[in-house]
Amino acid sequence: MTRIDDTFQRLNAEGKKAFVAYVMAGDPDYDTSLQVVKGLPGAGVDIIELGIPFTDPMADGPTIQRAGQRALDGGQTLQKTLDMATAFREGDQTTPIVAMGYYNPIYSRGVDRFLEDAKAAGIDGLIVVDLPPEEDEELCIPAQKAGLNFIRLATPTTDDKRLPRVLQNTSGFLYYVSITGITGSAEAQSADVGPEVARIKAATDLPVIVGFGINSPDKAEAIASVADGAVVGSAIVKLIGEGRPVPEILDFVRGLAEGAHRA
């Protein structure tokens, strides 16, 4: 049982849906980013997705692309992202952290070393968007053996023929991408998402969490009502990019979490 498994077990017992928040590590700088991350659980966040900045984030829209560039310009590295998780763990041993990003920085560090360091830093799961199931031996299976959940993405184009392959070796939860396209490019619609989530849940016991295109408490509630929870990234990252004060950012997150938890 990982912290992710424990969290869903607890939420299920409480009859609540999950709220997951994404932030880019090191955006706009290390200290501010760590302050935001440390404040997320108090704002109602159940699982933190911590973005690993990368120079070529092909699945991300302009908002998260710019966040990654700000972080890189500020000197954020993979090591500093792991350091951030370590610092977070000094005050919080229960909130799961999922490191989300691309394979290149992990490959450059070396898979074995990365997994050892990630586990030591208190990372609970990985989302690596450019590693398909056909490459499971590369990172997914070693991660599972190291005690980390490997969380896969499914999309509106993941048909019934492809779905079993996507679900194979996935653990923790399945991340359903509510729209076709990049992050922040359109709004999720619960009427479209609901049947897709039901289709996926018929094929797996894993929780299905929906992300992309959720930018308000009402939208978080609507999406969480047809899934096991909601993820918000771009809407939070946008406020960070605007230089809003940390308390204001966390107030916004709190509203989103309350929306998801109402579902």
PDB file of C-alpha atoms in Angstrom:
ATOM      1  CA  MET A   1       0.000   0.000   0.000  1.00  0.00           C
ATOM      2  CA  THR A   2       1.396   3.359  -1.039  1.00  0.00           C
ATOM      3  CA  ARG A   3       0.315   6.746   0.284  1.00  0.00           C
ATOM      4  CA  ILE A   4      -1.786   7.036  -2.888  1.00  0.00           C
ATOM      5  CA  ASP A   5      -3.605   3.785  -2.119  1.00  0.00           C
ATOM      6  CA  ASP A   6      -4.113   4.882   1.503  1.00  0.00           C
ATOM      7  CA  THR A   7      -5.539   8.227   0.378  1.00  0.00           C
ATOM      8  CA  PHE A   8      -8.145   6.683  -1.902  1.00  0.00           C
ATOM      9  CA  GLN A   9      -9.079   4.174   0.774  1.00  0.00           C
ATOM     10  CA  ARG A  10      -9.617   7.023   3.240  1.00  0.00           C
ATOM     11  CA  LEU A  11     -11.603   9.138   0.777  1.00  0.00           C
ATOM     12  CA  ASN A  12     -13.767   6.170  -0.140  1.00  0.00           C
ATOM     13  CA  ALA A  13     -14.524   5.546   3.534  1.00  0.00           C
ATOM     14  CA  GLU A  14     -15.481   9.215   3.897  1.00  0.00           C
ATOM     15  CA  GLY A  15     -17.619   9.158   0.746  1.00  0.00           C
ATOM     16  CA  LYS A  16     -15.493  11.910  -0.830  1.00  0.00           C
ATOM     17  CA  LYS A  17     -13.937  12.441  -4.223  1.00  0.00           C
ATOM     18  CA  ALA A  18     -10.233  13.285  -4.594  1.00  0.00           C
ATOM     19  CA  PHE A  19      -8.841  16.687  -5.424  1.00  0.00           C
ATOM     20  CA  VAL A  20      -5.443  16.648  -7.099  1.00  0.00           C
ATOM     21  CA  ALA A  21      -3.404  19.815  -7.711  1.00  0.00           C
ATOM     22  CA  TYR A  22      -0.544  20.206 -10.162  1.00  0.00           C
ATOM     23  CA  VAL A  23       2.222  22.759  -9.743  1.00  0.00           C
ATOM     24  CA  MET A  24       5.538  23.106 -11.536  1.00  0.00           C
ATOM     25  CA  ALA A  25       8.482  22.598  -9.201  1.00  0.00           C
ATOM     26  CA  GLY A  26      10.619  25.718  -8.983  1.00  0.00           C
ATOM     27  CA  ASP A  27       8.040  28.090 -10.497  1.00  0.00           C
ATOM     28  CA  PRO A  28       8.602  31.024 -10.220  1.00  0.00           C
ATOM     29  CA  ASP A  29      11.539  30.208  -7.920  1.00  0.00           C
ATOM     30  CA  TYR A  30      12.440  27.433  -5.505  1.00  0.00           C
ATOM     31  CA  ASP A  31      11.406  29.155  -2.269  1.00  0.00           C
ATOM     32  CA  THR A  32       8.029  30.418  -3.526  1.00  0.00           C
ATOM     33  CA  SER A  33       7.275  27.071  -5.128  1.00  0.00           C
ATOM     34  CA  LEU A  34       8.065  25.192  -1.920  1.00  0.00           C
ATOM     35  CA  GLN A  35       5.844  27.593   0.016  1.00  0.00           C
ATOM     36  CA  VAL A  36       2.950  26.842  -2.359  1.00  0.00           C
ATOM     37  CA  VAL A  37       3.536  23.076  -2.221  1.00  0.00           C
ATOM     38  CA  LYS A  38       3.682  23.072   1.577  1.00  0.00           C
ATOM     39  CA  GLY A  39       0.385  24.987   1.666  1.00  0.00           C
ATOM     40  CA  LEU A  40      -1.554  22.666  -0.661  1.00  0.00           C
ATOM     41  CA  PRO A  41      -2.661  20.042   1.907  1.00  0.00           C
ATOM     42  CA  GLY A  42      -4.042  22.757   4.181  1.00  0.00           C
ATOM     43  CA  ALA A  43      -6.005  24.074   1.184  1.00  0.00           C
ATOM     44  CA  GLY A  44      -7.714  20.707   0.790  1.00  0.00           C
ATOM     45  CA  VAL A  45      -5.455  19.000  -1.748  1.00  0.00           C
ATOM     46  CA  ASP A  46      -5.484  15.210  -1.426  1.00  0.00           C
ATOM     47  CA  ILE A  47      -2.669  14.421  -3.879  1.00  0.00           C
ATOM     48  CA  ILE A  48       0.064  16.740  -5.171  1.00  0.00           C
ATOM     49  CA  GLU A  49       1.344  16.444  -8.718  1.00  0.00           C
ATOM     50  CA  LEU A  50       4.803  17.995  -8.801  1.00  0.00           C
ATOM     51  CA  GLY A  51       5.926  18.922 -12.286  1.00  0.00           C
ATOM     52  CA  ILE A  52       9.513  18.248 -13.298  1.00  0.00           C
ATOM     53  CA  PRO A  53      10.536  21.142 -15.571  1.00  0.00           C
ATOM     54  CA  PHE A  54      11.693  20.114 -19.032  1.00  0.00           C
ATOM     55  CA  THR A  55      12.715  22.033 -22.136  1.00  0.00           C
ATOM     56  CA  ASP A  56      10.305  20.281 -24.522  1.00  0.00           C
ATOM     57  CA  PRO A  57       6.969  19.632 -22.736  1.00  0.00           C
ATOM     58  CA  MET A  58       5.015  18.367 -25.734  1.00  0.00           C
ATOM     59  CA  ALA A  59       1.753  17.566 -23.905  1.00  0.00           C
ATOM     60  CA  ASP A  60       1.526  20.949 -22.213  1.00  0.00           C
ATOM     61  CA  GLY A  61      -0.034  24.186 -23.333  1.00  0.00           C
ATOM     62  CA  PRO A  62       1.520  27.661 -23.111  1.00  0.00           C
ATOM     63  CA  THR A  63       0.690  28.173 -19.418  1.00  0.00           C
ATOM     64  CA  ILE A  64       2.624  25.138 -18.207  1.00  0.00           C
ATOM     65  CA  GLN A  65       5.292  25.547 -20.888  1.00  0.00           C
ATOM     66  CA  ARG A  66       6.018  29.015 -19.530  1.00  0.00           C
ATOM     67  CA  ALA A  67       6.019  27.690 -15.962  1.00  0.00           C
ATOM     68  CA  GLY A  68       8.640  25.119 -16.898  1.00  0.00           C
ATOM     69  CA  GLN A  69      10.750  27.766 -18.585  1.00  0.00           C
ATOM     70  CA  ARG A  70      10.511  30.087 -15.573  1.00  0.00           C
ATOM     71  CA  ALA A  71      11.598  27.210 -13.342  1.00  0.00           C
ATOM     72  CA  LEU A  72      14.527  26.295 -15.587  1.00  0.00           C
ATOM     73  CA  ASP A  73      15.566  29.940 -15.864  1.00  0.00           C
ATOM     74  CA  GLY A  74      15.522  30.085 -12.067  1.00  0.00           C
ATOM     75  CA  GLY A  75      17.908  27.145 -11.839  1.00  0.00           C
ATOM     76  CA  GLN A  76      15.432  24.366 -11.068  1.00  0.00           C
ATOM     77  CA  THR A  77      16.785  20.885 -11.774  1.00  0.00           C
ATOM     78  CA  LEU A  78      15.636  17.325 -11.248  1.00  0.00           C
ATOM     79  CA  GLN A  79      17.756  17.215  -8.094  1.00  0.00           C
ATOM     80  CA  LYS A  80      16.157  20.394  -6.762  1.00  0.00           C
ATOM     81  CA  THR A  81      12.731  18.881  -7.473  1.00  0.00           C
ATOM     82  CA  LEU A  82      13.655  15.864  -5.372  1.00  0.00           C
ATOM     83  CA  ASP A  83      15.029  18.241  -2.719  1.00  0.00           C
ATOM     84  CA  MET A  84      11.655  19.987  -2.696  1.00  0.00           C
ATOM     85  CA  ALA A  85       9.887  16.692  -2.016  1.00  0.00           C
ATOM     86  CA  THR A  86      12.350  15.962   0.786  1.00  0.00           C
ATOM     87  CA  ALA A  87      11.709  19.386   2.338  1.00  0.00           C
ATOM     88  CA  PHE A  88       7.947  18.859   2.061  1.00  0.00           C
ATOM     89  CA  ARG A  89       8.213  15.496   3.799  1.00  0.00           C
ATOM     90  CA  GLU A  90       9.831  17.138   6.829  1.00  0.00           C
ATOM     91  CA  GLY A  91       6.399  18.489   7.735  1.00  0.00           C
ATOM     92  CA  ASP A  92       3.998  16.099   5.992  1.00  0.00           C
ATOM     93  CA  GLN A  93       4.318  12.333   5.936  1.00  0.00           C
ATOM     94  CA  THR A  94       0.842  11.557   4.605  1.00  0.00           C
ATOM     95  CA  THR A  95      -0.005  13.610   1.489  1.00  0.00           C
ATOM     96  CA  PRO A  96       1.010  11.702  -1.656  1.00  0.00           C
ATOM     97  CA  ILE A  97       3.358  13.308  -4.165  1.00  0.00           C
ATOM     98  CA  VAL A  98       3.277  12.252  -7.803  1.00  0.00           C
ATOM     99  CA  ALA A  99       6.220  13.438  -9.905  1.00  0.00           C
ATOM    100  CA  MET A 100       4.933  14.323 -13.368  1.00  0.00           C
ATOM    101  CA  GLY A 101       7.005  14.999 -16.418  1.00  0.00           C
ATOM    102  CA  TYR A 102       8.967  13.535 -19.297  1.00  0.00           C
ATOM    103  CA  TYR A 103      11.432  10.697 -19.571  1.00  0.00           C
ATOM    104  CA  ASN A 104      14.516  12.611 -20.701  1.00  0.00           C
ATOM    105  CA  PRO A 105      15.589  14.002 -17.275  1.00  0.00           C
ATOM    106  CA  ILE A 106      15.002  10.583 -15.676  1.00  0.00           C
ATOM    107  CA  TYR A 107      16.938   8.789 -18.420  1.00  0.00           C
ATOM    108  CA  SER A 108      19.789  11.278 -18.118  1.00  0.00           C
ATOM    109  CA  ARG A 109      20.048  10.629 -14.384  1.00  0.00           C
ATOM    110  CA  GLY A 110      19.773   6.870 -14.809  1.00  0.00           C
ATOM    111  CA  VAL A 111      16.617   4.913 -13.983  1.00  0.00           C
ATOM    112  CA  ASP A 112      17.984   2.988 -11.009  1.00  0.00           C
ATOM    113  CA  ARG A 113      19.515   6.052  -9.408  1.00  0.00           C
ATOM    114  CA  PHE A 114      16.392   8.117 -10.048  1.00  0.00           C
ATOM    115  CA  LEU A 115      14.071   5.541  -8.516  1.00  0.00           C
ATOM    116  CA  GLU A 116      16.264   5.168  -5.447  1.00  0.00           C
ATOM    117  CA  ASP A 117      16.488   8.932  -4.975  1.00  0.00           C
ATOM    118  CA  ALA A 118      12.771   9.497  -5.661  1.00  0.00           C
ATOM    119  CA  LYS A 119      11.788   6.884  -3.101  1.00  0.00           C
ATOM    120  CA  ALA A 120      14.176   8.397  -0.548  1.00  0.00           C
ATOM    121  CA  ALA A 121      12.737  11.872  -1.208  1.00  0.00           C
ATOM    122  CA  GLY A 122       9.197  10.714  -0.465  1.00  0.00           C
ATOM    123  CA  ILE A 123       7.834  10.526  -4.010  1.00  0.00           C
ATOM    124  CA  ASP A 124       4.913   8.079  -4.201  1.00  0.00           C
ATOM    125  CA  GLY A 125       4.132   7.832  -7.897  1.00  0.00           C
ATOM    126  CA  LEU A 126       5.194   8.806 -11.396  1.00  0.00           C
ATOM    127  CA  ILE A 127       3.392  10.141 -14.440  1.00  0.00           C
ATOM    128  CA  VAL A 128       5.732  10.093 -17.436  1.00  0.00           C
ATOM    129  CA  VAL A 129       3.689  11.246 -20.372  1.00  0.00           C
ATOM    130  CA  ASP A 130       6.013  10.201 -23.192  1.00  0.00           C
ATOM    131  CA  LEU A 131       6.528   6.553 -22.176  1.00  0.00           C
ATOM    132  CA  PRO A 132       3.821   4.355 -23.735  1.00  0.00           C
ATOM    133  CA  PRO A 133       2.911   0.898 -22.388  1.00  0.00           C
ATOM    134  CA  GLU A 134       5.161  -0.663 -25.018  1.00  0.00           C
ATOM    135  CA  GLU A 135       8.112   0.751 -23.043  1.00  0.00           C
ATOM    136  CA  ASP A 136       7.043  -0.621 -19.632  1.00  0.00           C
ATOM    137  CA  GLU A 137      10.358  -2.417 -19.100  1.00  0.00           C
ATOM    138  CA  GLU A 138      12.110   0.951 -19.368  1.00  0.00           C
ATOM    139  CA  LEU A 139      10.678   2.595 -16.246  1.00  0.00           C
ATOM    140  CA  CYS A 140       7.174   1.424 -15.325  1.00  0.00           C
ATOM    141  CA  ILE A 141       8.050  -2.067 -14.098  1.00  0.00           C
ATOM    142  CA  PRO A 142      11.246  -0.963 -12.295  1.00  0.00           C
ATOM    143  CA  ALA A 143       9.227   1.803 -10.605  1.00  0.00           C
ATOM    144  CA  GLN A 144       6.606  -0.662  -9.402  1.00  0.00           C
ATOM    145  CA  LYS A 145       9.339  -2.925  -8.035  1.00  0.00           C
ATOM    146  CA  ALA A 146      10.792   0.078  -6.189  1.00  0.00           C
ATOM    147  CA  GLY A 147       7.419   0.706  -4.512  1.00  0.00           C
ATOM    148  CA  LEU A 148       6.295   3.633  -6.640  1.00  0.00           C
ATOM    149  CA  ASN A 149       2.935   3.765  -8.395  1.00  0.00           C
ATOM    150  CA  PHE A 150       3.153   4.228 -12.155  1.00  0.00           C
ATOM    151  CA  ILE A 151       0.139   6.224 -13.266  1.00  0.00           C
ATOM    152  CA  ARG A 152      -0.948   6.102 -16.879  1.00  0.00           C
ATOM    153  CA  LEU A 153      -2.924   8.547 -18.990  1.00  0.00           C
ATOM    154  CA  ALA A 154      -6.003   7.595 -21.011  1.00  0.00           C
ATOM    155  CA  THR A 155      -7.580   9.992 -23.484  1.00  0.00           C
ATOM    156  CA  PRO A 156     -10.773  10.339 -25.544  1.00  0.00           C
ATOM    157  CA  THR A 157      -8.936   8.473 -28.315  1.00  0.00           C
ATOM    158  CA  THR A 158      -8.116   5.455 -26.088  1.00  0.00           C
ATOM    159  CA  ASP A 159     -10.560   2.959 -27.600  1.00  0.00           C
ATOM    160  CA  ASP A 160     -11.615  -0.426 -26.223  1.00  0.00           C
ATOM    161  CA  LYS A 161      -8.855  -2.174 -28.148  1.00  0.00           C
ATOM    162  CA  ARG A 162      -6.149   0.062 -26.660  1.00  0.00           C
ATOM    163  CA  LEU A 163      -7.540   0.399 -23.133  1.00  0.00           C
ATOM    164  CA  PRO A 164      -6.369  -2.992 -21.759  1.00  0.00           C
ATOM    165  CA  ARG A 165      -2.806  -2.176 -22.813  1.00  0.00           C
ATOM    166  CA  VAL A 166      -3.010   1.214 -21.096  1.00  0.00           C
ATOM    167  CA  LEU A 167      -4.348  -0.353 -17.896  1.00  0.00           C
ATOM    168  CA  GLN A 168      -1.712  -3.087 -17.867  1.00  0.00           C
ATOM    169  CA  ASN A 169       0.876  -2.360 -15.127  1.00  0.00           C
ATOM    170  CA  THR A 170      -0.868   0.901 -14.168  1.00  0.00           C
ATOM    171  CA  SER A 171      -1.294   1.450 -10.433  1.00  0.00           C
ATOM    172  CA  GLY A 172      -2.414   4.128  -7.965  1.00  0.00           C
ATOM    173  CA  PHE A 173      -5.003   5.646 -10.273  1.00  0.00           C
ATOM    174  CA  LEU A 174      -5.720   6.205 -13.940  1.00  0.00           C
ATOM    175  CA  TYR A 175      -5.500   9.794 -15.148  1.00  0.00           C
ATOM    176  CA  TYR A 176      -8.198  10.449 -17.755  1.00  0.00           C
ATOM    177  CA  VAL A 177      -7.420  13.379 -20.034  1.00  0.00           C
ATOM    178  CA  SER A 178     -10.801  14.965 -20.633  1.00  0.00           C
ATOM    179  CA  ILE A 179     -10.015  16.658 -23.940  1.00  0.00           C
ATOM    180  CA  THR A 180      -7.981  15.998 -27.044  1.00  0.00           C
ATOM    181  CA  GLY A 181      -5.061  18.394 -27.214  1.00  0.00           C
ATOM    182  CA  ILE A 182      -2.697  20.104 -24.819  1.00  0.00           C
ATOM    183  CA  THR A 183      -3.226  21.284 -21.250  1.00  0.00           C
ATOM    184  CA  GLY A 184      -5.223  24.463 -20.784  1.00  0.00           C
ATOM    185  CA  SER A 185      -6.619  24.410 -24.329  1.00  0.00           C
ATOM    186  CA  ALA A 186     -10.319  23.743 -23.686  1.00  0.00           C
ATOM    187  CA  GLU A 187     -12.862  23.209 -20.921  1.00  0.00           C
ATOM    188  CA  ALA A 188     -13.831  19.746 -19.749  1.00  0.00           C
ATOM    189  CA  GLN A 189     -17.509  18.835 -20.069  1.00  0.00           C
ATOM    190  CA  SER A 190     -18.982  16.389 -17.575  1.00  0.00           C
ATOM    191  CA  ALA A 191     -21.562  15.180 -20.122  1.00  0.00           C
ATOM    192  CA  ASP A 192     -18.694  14.040 -22.371  1.00  0.00           C
ATOM    193  CA  VAL A 193     -16.492  12.764 -19.564  1.00  0.00           C
ATOM    194  CA  GLY A 194     -19.065  10.702 -17.653  1.00  0.00           C
ATOM    195  CA  PRO A 195     -19.625   7.935 -20.243  1.00  0.00           C
ATOM    196  CA  GLU A 196     -15.882   7.637 -20.853  1.00  0.00           C
ATOM    197  CA  VAL A 197     -15.133   7.271 -17.149  1.00  0.00           C
ATOM    198  CA  ALA A 198     -17.870   4.628 -16.853  1.00  0.00           C
ATOM    199  CA  ARG A 199     -16.347   2.741 -19.788  1.00  0.00           C
ATOM    200  CA  ILE A 200     -12.906   2.767 -18.172  1.00  0.00           C
ATOM    201  CA  LYS A 201     -14.227   1.807 -14.730  1.00  0.00           C
ATOM    202  CA  ALA A 202     -15.924  -1.216 -16.267  1.00  0.00           C
ATOM    203  CA  ALA A 203     -12.439  -2.443 -17.170  1.00  0.00           C
ATOM    204  CA  THR A 204     -10.522  -1.649 -13.958  1.00  0.00           C
ATOM    205  CA  ASP A 205     -10.852  -1.304 -10.204  1.00  0.00           C
ATOM    206  CA  LEU A 206      -8.444   1.634 -10.215  1.00  0.00           C
ATOM    207  CA  PRO A 207      -9.763   5.097  -9.301  1.00  0.00           C
ATOM    208  CA  VAL A 208     -10.227   7.269 -12.392  1.00  0.00           C
ATOM    209  CA  ILE A 209      -9.201  10.898 -11.926  1.00  0.00           C
ATOM    210  CA  VAL A 210     -10.030  13.470 -14.604  1.00  0.00           C
ATOM    211  CA  GLY A 211      -7.778  16.346 -15.607  1.00  0.00           C
ATOM    212  CA  PHE A 212      -7.322  19.015 -18.309  1.00  0.00           C
ATOM    213  CA  GLY A 213      -9.852  21.820 -18.765  1.00  0.00           C
ATOM    214  CA  ILE A 214     -10.973  22.270 -15.122  1.00  0.00           C
ATOM    215  CA  ASN A 215     -10.673  25.866 -13.949  1.00  0.00           C
ATOM    216  CA  SER A 216     -13.383  26.638 -11.374  1.00  0.00           C
ATOM    217  CA  PRO A 217     -14.981  25.143  -8.241  1.00  0.00           C
ATOM    218  CA  ASP A 218     -18.192  24.399 -10.149  1.00  0.00           C
ATOM    219  CA  LYS A 219     -16.271  22.656 -12.914  1.00  0.00           C
ATOM    220  CA  ALA A 220     -14.280  20.663 -10.352  1.00  0.00           C
ATOM    221  CA  GLU A 221     -17.539  19.586  -8.730  1.00  0.00           C
ATOM    222  CA  ALA A 222     -19.156  18.654 -12.048  1.00  0.00           C
ATOM    223  CA  ILE A 223     -16.192  16.571 -13.194  1.00  0.00           C
ATOM    224  CA  ALA A 224     -15.622  14.916  -9.805  1.00  0.00           C
ATOM    225  CA  SER A 225     -19.298  13.956  -9.728  1.00  0.00           C
ATOM    226  CA  VAL A 226     -18.784  11.645 -12.724  1.00  0.00           C
ATOM    227  CA  ALA A 227     -15.321  10.352 -11.702  1.00  0.00           C
ATOM    228  CA  ASP A 228     -13.297   9.533  -8.601  1.00  0.00           C
ATOM    229  CA  GLY A 229     -11.816  12.999  -8.489  1.00  0.00           C
ATOM    230  CA  ALA A 230     -10.514  15.976 -10.415  1.00  0.00           C
ATOM    231  CA  VAL A 231      -7.078  17.399 -11.263  1.00  0.00           C
ATOM    232  CA  VAL A 232      -6.394  21.104 -11.746  1.00  0.00           C
ATOM    233  CA  GLY A 233      -3.094  22.354 -13.119  1.00  0.00           C
ATOM    234  CA  SER A 234      -3.116  25.197 -15.624  1.00  0.00           C
ATOM    235  CA  ALA A 235      -5.577  27.373 -13.673  1.00  0.00           C
ATOM    236  CA  ILE A 236      -3.320  27.221 -10.592  1.00  0.00           C
ATOM    237  CA  VAL A 237      -0.108  27.631 -12.567  1.00  0.00           C
ATOM    238  CA  LYS A 238      -1.601  30.683 -14.304  1.00  0.00           C
ATOM    239  CA  LEU A 239      -1.979  32.497 -10.967  1.00  0.00           C
ATOM    240  CA  ILE A 240       1.581  31.595 -10.013  1.00  0.00           C
ATOM    241  CA  GLY A 241       2.758  32.974 -13.347  1.00  0.00           C
ATOM    242  CA  GLU A 242       0.900  36.211 -12.698  1.00  0.00           C
ATOM    243  CA  GLY A 243       2.889  36.643  -9.511  1.00  0.00           C
ATOM    244  CA  ARG A 244      -0.113  36.415  -7.212  1.00  0.00           C
ATOM    245  CA  PRO A 245       0.666  36.195  -3.480  1.00  0.00           C
ATOM    246  CA  VAL A 246       0.900  32.659  -2.103  1.00  0.00           C
ATOM    247  CA  PRO A 247      -2.146  33.102   0.215  1.00  0.00           C
ATOM    248  CA  GLU A 248      -4.248  34.163  -2.795  1.00  0.00           C
ATOM    249  CA  ILE A 249      -3.097  31.124  -4.775  1.00  0.00           C
ATOM    250  CA  LEU A 250      -3.945  28.823  -1.891  1.00  0.00           C
ATOM    251  CA  ASP A 251      -7.365  30.444  -1.453  1.00  0.00           C
ATOM    252  CA  PHE A 252      -8.082  29.687  -5.106  1.00  0.00           C
ATOM    253  CA  VAL A 253      -6.950  26.089  -4.606  1.00  0.00           C
ATOM    254  CA  ARG A 254      -9.152  25.813  -1.520  1.00  0.00           C
ATOM    255  CA  GLY A 255     -12.205  26.770  -3.571  1.00  0.00           C
ATOM    256  CA  LEU A 256     -11.378  24.148  -6.194  1.00  0.00           C
ATOM    257  CA  ALA A 257     -10.896  21.480  -3.524  1.00  0.00           C
ATOM    258  CA  GLU A 258     -14.200  22.361  -1.878  1.00  0.00           C
ATOM    259  CA  GLY A 259     -15.869  22.017  -5.275  1.00  0.00           C
ATOM    260  CA  ALA A 260     -14.422  18.557  -5.872  1.00  0.00           C
ATOM    261  CA  HIS A 261     -15.249  17.461  -2.333  1.00  0.00           C
ATOM    262  CA  ARG A 262     -18.882  18.557  -2.758  1.00  0.00           C
ATOM    263  CA  ALA A 263     -19.339  16.081  -5.600  1.00  0.00           C
TER     264      ALA A 263
END
